[in-house]
CSV table of C-alpha atoms and ligand atoms in Angstrom, one decimal:
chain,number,residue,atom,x,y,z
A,1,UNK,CA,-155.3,-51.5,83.4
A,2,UNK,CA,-157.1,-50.4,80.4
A,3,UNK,CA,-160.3,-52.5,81.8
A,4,UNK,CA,-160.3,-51.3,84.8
A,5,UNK,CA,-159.8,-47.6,83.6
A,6,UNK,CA,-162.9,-48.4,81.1
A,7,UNK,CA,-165.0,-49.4,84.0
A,8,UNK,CA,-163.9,-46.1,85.5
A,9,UNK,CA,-165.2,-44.0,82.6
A,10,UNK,CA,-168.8,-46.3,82.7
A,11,UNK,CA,-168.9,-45.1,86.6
A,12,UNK,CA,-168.5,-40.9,85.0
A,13,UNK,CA,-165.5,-40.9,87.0
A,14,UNK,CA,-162.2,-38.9,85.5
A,15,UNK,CA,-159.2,-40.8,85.0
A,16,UNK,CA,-156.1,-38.6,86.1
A,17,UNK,CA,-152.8,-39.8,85.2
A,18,UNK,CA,-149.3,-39.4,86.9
A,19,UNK,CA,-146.3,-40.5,85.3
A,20,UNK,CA,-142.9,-41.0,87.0
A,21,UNK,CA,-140.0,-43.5,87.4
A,22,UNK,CA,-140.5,-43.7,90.6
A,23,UNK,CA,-138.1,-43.3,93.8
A,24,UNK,CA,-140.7,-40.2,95.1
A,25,UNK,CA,-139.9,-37.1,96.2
A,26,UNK,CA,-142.6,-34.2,97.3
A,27,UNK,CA,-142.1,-33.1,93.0
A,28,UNK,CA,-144.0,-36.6,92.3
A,29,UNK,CA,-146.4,-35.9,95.4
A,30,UNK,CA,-147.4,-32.5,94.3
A,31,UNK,CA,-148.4,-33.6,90.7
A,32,UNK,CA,-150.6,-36.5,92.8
A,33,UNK,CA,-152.1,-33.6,94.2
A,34,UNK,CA,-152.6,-31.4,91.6
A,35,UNK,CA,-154.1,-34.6,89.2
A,36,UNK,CA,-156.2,-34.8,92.2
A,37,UNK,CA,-157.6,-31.8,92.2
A,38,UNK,CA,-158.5,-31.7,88.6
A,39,UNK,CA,-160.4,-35.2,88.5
A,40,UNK,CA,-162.1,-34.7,92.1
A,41,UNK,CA,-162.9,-36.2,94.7
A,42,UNK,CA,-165.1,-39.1,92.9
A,43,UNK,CA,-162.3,-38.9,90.1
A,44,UNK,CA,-159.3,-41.8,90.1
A,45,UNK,CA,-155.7,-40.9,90.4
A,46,UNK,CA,-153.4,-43.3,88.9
A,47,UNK,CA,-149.3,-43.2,89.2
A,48,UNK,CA,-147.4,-44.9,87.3
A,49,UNK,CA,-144.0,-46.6,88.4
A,50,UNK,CA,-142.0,-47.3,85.1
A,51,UNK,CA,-138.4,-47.2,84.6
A,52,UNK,CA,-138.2,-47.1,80.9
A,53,UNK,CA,-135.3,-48.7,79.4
A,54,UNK,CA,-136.0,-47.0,75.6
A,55,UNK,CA,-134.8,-43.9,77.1
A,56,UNK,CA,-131.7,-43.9,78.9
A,57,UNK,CA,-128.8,-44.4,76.4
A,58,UNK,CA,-126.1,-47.7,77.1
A,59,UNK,CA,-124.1,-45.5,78.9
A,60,UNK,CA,-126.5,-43.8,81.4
A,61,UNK,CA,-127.6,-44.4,84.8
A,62,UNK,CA,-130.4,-47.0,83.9
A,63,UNK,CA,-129.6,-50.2,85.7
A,64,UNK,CA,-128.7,-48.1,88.9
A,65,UNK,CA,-131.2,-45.7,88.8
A,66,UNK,CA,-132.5,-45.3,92.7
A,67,UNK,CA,-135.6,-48.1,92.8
A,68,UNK,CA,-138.1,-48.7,95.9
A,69,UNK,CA,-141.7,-49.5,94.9
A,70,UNK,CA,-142.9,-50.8,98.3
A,71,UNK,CA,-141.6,-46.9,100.1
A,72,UNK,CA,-143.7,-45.6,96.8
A,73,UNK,CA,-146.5,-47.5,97.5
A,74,UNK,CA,-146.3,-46.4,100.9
A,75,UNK,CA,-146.7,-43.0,100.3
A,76,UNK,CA,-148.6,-43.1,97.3
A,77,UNK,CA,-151.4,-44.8,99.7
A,78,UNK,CA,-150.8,-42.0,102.2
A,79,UNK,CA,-151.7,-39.8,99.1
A,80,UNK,CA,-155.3,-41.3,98.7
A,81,UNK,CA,-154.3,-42.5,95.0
A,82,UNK,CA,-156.7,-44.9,93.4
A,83,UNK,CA,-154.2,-47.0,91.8
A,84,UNK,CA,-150.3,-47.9,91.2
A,85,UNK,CA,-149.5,-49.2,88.0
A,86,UNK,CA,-145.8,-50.6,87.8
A,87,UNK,CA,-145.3,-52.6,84.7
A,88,UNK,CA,-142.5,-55.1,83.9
A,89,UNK,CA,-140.2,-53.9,81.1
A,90,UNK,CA,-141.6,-57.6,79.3
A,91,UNK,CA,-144.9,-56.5,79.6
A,92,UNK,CA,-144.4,-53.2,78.0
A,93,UNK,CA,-141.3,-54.2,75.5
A,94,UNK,CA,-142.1,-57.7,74.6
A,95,UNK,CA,-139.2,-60.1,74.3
A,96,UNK,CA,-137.8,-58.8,77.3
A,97,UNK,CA,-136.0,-55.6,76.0
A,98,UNK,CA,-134.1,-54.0,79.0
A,99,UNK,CA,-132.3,-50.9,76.9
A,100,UNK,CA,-131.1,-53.0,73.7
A,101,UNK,CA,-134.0,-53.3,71.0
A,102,UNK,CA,-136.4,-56.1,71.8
A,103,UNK,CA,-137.3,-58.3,69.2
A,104,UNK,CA,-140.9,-58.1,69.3
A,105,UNK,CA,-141.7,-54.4,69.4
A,106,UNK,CA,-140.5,-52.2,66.5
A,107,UNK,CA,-143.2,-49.1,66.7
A,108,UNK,CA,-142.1,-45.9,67.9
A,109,UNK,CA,-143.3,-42.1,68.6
A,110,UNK,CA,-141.2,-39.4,67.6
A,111,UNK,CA,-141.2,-35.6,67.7
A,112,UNK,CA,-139.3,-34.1,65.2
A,113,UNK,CA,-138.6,-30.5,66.1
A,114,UNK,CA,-138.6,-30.0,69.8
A,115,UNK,CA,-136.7,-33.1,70.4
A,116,UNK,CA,-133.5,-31.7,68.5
A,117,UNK,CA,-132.4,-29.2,71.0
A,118,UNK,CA,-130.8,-29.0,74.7
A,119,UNK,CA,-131.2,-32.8,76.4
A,120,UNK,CA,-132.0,-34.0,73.3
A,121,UNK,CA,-128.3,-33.1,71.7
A,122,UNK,CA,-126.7,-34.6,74.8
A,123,UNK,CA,-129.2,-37.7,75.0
A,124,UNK,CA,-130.1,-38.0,71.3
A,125,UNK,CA,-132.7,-41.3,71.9
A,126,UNK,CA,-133.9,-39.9,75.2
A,127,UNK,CA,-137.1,-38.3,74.0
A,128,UNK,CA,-138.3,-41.1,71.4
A,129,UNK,CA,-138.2,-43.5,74.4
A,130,UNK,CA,-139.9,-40.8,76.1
A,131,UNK,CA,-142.8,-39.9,73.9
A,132,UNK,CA,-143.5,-44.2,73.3
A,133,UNK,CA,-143.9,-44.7,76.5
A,134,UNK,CA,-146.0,-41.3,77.6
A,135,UNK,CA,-148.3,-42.9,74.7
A,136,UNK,CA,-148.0,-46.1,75.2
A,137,UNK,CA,-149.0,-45.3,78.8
A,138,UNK,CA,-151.7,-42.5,77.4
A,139,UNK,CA,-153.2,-45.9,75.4
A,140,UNK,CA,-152.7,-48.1,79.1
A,141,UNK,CA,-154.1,-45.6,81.5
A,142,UNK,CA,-156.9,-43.9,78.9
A,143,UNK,CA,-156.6,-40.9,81.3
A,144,UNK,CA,-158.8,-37.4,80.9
A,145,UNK,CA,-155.8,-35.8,82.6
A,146,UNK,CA,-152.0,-36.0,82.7
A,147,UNK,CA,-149.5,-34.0,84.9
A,148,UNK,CA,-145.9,-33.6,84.3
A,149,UNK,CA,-143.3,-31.5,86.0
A,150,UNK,CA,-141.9,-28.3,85.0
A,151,UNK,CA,-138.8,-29.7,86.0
A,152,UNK,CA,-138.5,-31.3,82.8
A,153,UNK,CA,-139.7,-28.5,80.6
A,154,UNK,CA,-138.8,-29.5,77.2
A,155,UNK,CA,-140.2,-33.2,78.1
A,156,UNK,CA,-143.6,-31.4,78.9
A,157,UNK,CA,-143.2,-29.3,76.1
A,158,UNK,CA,-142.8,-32.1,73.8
A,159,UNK,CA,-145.7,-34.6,75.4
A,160,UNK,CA,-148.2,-31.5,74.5
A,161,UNK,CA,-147.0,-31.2,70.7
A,162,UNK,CA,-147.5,-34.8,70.4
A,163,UNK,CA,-150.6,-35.2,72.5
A,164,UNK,CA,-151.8,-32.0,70.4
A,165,UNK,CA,-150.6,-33.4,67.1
A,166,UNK,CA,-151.8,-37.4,67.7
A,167,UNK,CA,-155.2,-36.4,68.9
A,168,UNK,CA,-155.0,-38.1,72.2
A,169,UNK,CA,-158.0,-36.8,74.3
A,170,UNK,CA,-155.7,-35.9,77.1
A,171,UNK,CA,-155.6,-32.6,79.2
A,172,UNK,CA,-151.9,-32.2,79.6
A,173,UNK,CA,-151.1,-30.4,83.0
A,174,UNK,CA,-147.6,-29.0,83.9
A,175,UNK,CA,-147.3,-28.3,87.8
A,176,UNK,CA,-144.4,-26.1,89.0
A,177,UNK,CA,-141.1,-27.7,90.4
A,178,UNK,CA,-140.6,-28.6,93.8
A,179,UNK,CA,-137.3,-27.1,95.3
A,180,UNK,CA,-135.3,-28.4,98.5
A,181,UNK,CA,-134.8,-25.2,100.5
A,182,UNK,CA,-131.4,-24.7,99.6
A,183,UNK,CA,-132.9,-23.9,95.7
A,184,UNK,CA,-131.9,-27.7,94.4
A,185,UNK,CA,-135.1,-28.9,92.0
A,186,UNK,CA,-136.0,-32.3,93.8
A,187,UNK,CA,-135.2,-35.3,92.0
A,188,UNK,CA,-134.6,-39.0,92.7
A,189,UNK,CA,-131.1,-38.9,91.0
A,190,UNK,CA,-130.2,-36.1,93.9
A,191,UNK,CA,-129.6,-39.5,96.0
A,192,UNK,CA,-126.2,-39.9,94.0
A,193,UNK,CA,-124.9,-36.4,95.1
A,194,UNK,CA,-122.4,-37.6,98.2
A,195,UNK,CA,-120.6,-35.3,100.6
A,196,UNK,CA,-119.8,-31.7,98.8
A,197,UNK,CA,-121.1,-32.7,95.9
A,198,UNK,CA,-124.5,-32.0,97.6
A,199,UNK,CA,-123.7,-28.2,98.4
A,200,UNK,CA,-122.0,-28.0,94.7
A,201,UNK,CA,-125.5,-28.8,92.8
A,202,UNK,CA,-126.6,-26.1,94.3
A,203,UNK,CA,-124.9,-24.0,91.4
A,204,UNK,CA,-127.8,-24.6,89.0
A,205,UNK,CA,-129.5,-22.4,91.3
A,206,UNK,CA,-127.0,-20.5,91.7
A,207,UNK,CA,-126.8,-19.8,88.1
A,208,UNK,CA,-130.3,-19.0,87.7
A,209,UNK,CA,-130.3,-16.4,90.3
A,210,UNK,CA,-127.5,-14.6,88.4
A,211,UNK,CA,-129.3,-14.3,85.4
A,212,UNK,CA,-131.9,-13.0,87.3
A,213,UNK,CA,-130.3,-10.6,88.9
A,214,UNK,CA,-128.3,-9.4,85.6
A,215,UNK,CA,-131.7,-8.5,84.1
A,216,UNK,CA,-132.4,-6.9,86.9
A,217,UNK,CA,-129.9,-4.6,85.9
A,218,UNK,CA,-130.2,-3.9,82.3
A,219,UNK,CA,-133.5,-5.0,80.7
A,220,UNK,CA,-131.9,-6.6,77.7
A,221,UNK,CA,-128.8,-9.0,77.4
A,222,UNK,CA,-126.9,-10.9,74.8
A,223,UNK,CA,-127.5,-14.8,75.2
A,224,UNK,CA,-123.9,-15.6,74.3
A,225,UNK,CA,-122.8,-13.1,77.3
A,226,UNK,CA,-125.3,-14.6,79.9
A,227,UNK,CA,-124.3,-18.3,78.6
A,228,UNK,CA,-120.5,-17.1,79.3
A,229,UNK,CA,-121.2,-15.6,82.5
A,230,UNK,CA,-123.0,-19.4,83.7
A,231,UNK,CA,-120.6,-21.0,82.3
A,232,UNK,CA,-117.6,-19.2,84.9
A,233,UNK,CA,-120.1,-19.9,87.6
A,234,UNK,CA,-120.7,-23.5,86.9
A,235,UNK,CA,-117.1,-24.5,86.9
A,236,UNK,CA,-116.0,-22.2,89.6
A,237,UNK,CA,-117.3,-25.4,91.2
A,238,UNK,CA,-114.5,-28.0,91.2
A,239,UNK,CA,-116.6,-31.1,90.1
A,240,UNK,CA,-119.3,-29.3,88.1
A,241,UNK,CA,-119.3,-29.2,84.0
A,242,UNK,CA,-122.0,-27.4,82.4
A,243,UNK,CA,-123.4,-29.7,79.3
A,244,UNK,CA,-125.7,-26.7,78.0
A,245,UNK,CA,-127.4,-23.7,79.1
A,246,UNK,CA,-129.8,-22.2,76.9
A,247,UNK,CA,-132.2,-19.1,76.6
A,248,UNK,CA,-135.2,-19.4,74.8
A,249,UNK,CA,-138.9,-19.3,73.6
A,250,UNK,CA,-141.1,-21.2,76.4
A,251,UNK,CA,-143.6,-21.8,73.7
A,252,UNK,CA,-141.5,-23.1,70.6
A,253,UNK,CA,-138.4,-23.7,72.2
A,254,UNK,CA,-136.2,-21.4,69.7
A,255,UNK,CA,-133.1,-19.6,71.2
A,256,UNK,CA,-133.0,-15.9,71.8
A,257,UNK,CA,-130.1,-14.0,70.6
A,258,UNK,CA,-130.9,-11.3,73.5
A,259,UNK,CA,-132.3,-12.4,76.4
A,260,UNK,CA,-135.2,-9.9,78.4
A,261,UNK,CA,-138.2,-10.8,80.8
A,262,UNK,CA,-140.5,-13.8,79.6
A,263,UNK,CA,-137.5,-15.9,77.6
A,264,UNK,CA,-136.7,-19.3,79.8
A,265,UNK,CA,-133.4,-20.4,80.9
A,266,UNK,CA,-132.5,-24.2,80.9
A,267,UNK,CA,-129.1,-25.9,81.6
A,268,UNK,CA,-127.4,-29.5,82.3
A,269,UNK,CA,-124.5,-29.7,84.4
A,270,UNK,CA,-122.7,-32.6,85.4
A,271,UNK,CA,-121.8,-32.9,88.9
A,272,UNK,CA,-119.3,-35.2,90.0
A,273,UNK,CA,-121.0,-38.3,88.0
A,274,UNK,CA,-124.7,-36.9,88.4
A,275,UNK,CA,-126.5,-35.4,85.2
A,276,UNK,CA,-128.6,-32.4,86.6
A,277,UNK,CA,-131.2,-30.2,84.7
A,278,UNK,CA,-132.9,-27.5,86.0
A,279,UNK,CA,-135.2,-24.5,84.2
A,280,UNK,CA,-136.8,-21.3,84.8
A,281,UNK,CA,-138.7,-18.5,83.7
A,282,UNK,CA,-136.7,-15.1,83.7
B,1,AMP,P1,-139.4,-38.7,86.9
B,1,AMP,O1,-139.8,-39.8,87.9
B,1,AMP,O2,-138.1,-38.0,87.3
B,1,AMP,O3,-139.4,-39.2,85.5
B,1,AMP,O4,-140.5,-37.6,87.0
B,1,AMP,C1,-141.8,-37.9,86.8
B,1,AMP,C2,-142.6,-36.6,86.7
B,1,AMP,O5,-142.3,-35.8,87.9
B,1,AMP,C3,-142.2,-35.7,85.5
B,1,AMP,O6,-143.3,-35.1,85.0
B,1,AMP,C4,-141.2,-34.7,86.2
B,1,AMP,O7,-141.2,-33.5,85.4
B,1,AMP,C5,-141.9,-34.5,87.5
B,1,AMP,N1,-140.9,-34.0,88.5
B,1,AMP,C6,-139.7,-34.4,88.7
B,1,AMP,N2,-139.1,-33.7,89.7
B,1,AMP,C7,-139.9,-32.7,90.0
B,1,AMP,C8,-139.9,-31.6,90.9
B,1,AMP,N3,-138.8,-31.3,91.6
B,1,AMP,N4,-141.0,-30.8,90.9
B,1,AMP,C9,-142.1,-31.0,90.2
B,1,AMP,N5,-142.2,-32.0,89.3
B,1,AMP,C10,-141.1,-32.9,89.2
């Protein structure tokens, strides 16, 4: 990869970089498209197609997470993108490692503020296994551009601290999430979500649009109030448990005490067996 991307740079071509886990939805597609847009035509798009063990927890969904590299190819191609790039976990954890700790590899990147809050109280290893491999793959791909997802805010959030604070000559892009038209933020673990549990993850939405509306109504609102208020809607769904909702600072992450125009709401809810998450400006 990193040859190939060198040879790229010798032709003046910029290197735009996708990451994902693969199992595509139009989200991934439109952050092919935007990475597209920013290197150009002559530019090369890569995706890449990594499960990565280091950051799903024992417990989580990381042996059954939906998998289908030959449909992502598919449409990838359809795309116009230059290059897949779908490692083995051996070839990026040596010795093998699938979740454990593998032998052979024992360097890590972590963020030490951002990381503390929201997913990373529920999923406290999730975003060390996230910024290794976004550098690890940063040091693969030698890309002039990266896009991410809003969709995952405080992921993007972190990958720009770190890319800001390691010096990696990246332009970190965050693209807008893509909704189903019911409101539902695409994702490949909506394929888990059977029967009514389908209509019922439609509540993160839901959720959102009531905060919305409430400051709609009176420009300023206590955090713990609006928090109370999602938290009735949330479980006024039978198989729905919020994990967290939280209002806060876009830029720095820190919570508001009152909540007005500008702060950003996140939340987690558990529906049925499915871990959601789901963000938005207010
Ligand atoms: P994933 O494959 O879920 O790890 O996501 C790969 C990238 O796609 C991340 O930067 C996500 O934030 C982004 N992404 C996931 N879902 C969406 C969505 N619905 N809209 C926009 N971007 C998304």
């Amino acid at each position: 990869m990193q040859r190939l991307t060198k040879k790229w740079h010798r032709d003046g071509a910029h290197v735009g970089l996708v990451p994902t886990m693969g199992y595509l939805h139009e989200g991934h597609l439109s952050l092919v498209r935007e990475a597209r847009k920013r290197v150009g035509k002559k530019g090369k798009v890569t995706v890449s197609i990594y499960v990565n063990p280091t950051q799903f927890a024992p417990a989580e969904d990381f042996s059954k997470y939906p998998r289908d590299l030959k449909r992502d190819c598919a449409m990838l191609r359809k795309e116009g993108v230059d290059v897949v790039f779908a490692p083995t976990d051996g070839e990026m954890y040596p010795a093998g490692s699938t979740g454990g700790e593998a032998t052979l590899f024992s360097t890590y990147v972590v963020e030490e503020k951002l990381s503390k809050a929201m997913e990373g109280v529920s999923r406290p290893a999730h975003f060390r296994g996230v910024t290794t491999v976004v550098a690890k793959l940063f040091n693969l791909v030698l890309p002039d551009v990266a896009v991410f997802g809003q969709k995952d805010f405080q992921q993007a959030t972190i990958i720009r601290r770190m890319v800001r604070d390691l010096n990696f000559p990246v332009r970190v892009i965050v693209a807008p999430t893509v909704r189903e038209a019911d409101g539902l933020a695409m994702s490949s673990r909506n394929k888990y979500l059977e029967g009514d549990l389908r209509r019922q993850a439609t509540v993160l939405r839901r959720a959102m649009d009531a905060a919305h509306a409430a400051l709609k109504r009176s420009k300023k609102i206590s955090a713990a109030r609006l928090k109370a208020d999602t938290r009735k809607l949330i479980e006024s769904e039978p198989d729905a448990r919020l994990d967290y909702v939280e209002f806060f600072e876009p830029e720095t992450l820190a919570p508001v005490a009152d909540v007005s125009t500008g702060v950003r709401m996140a939340l987690a809810v558990v529906v049925g067996k499915t871990r959601l998450i789901d963000n938005e400006t207010l």
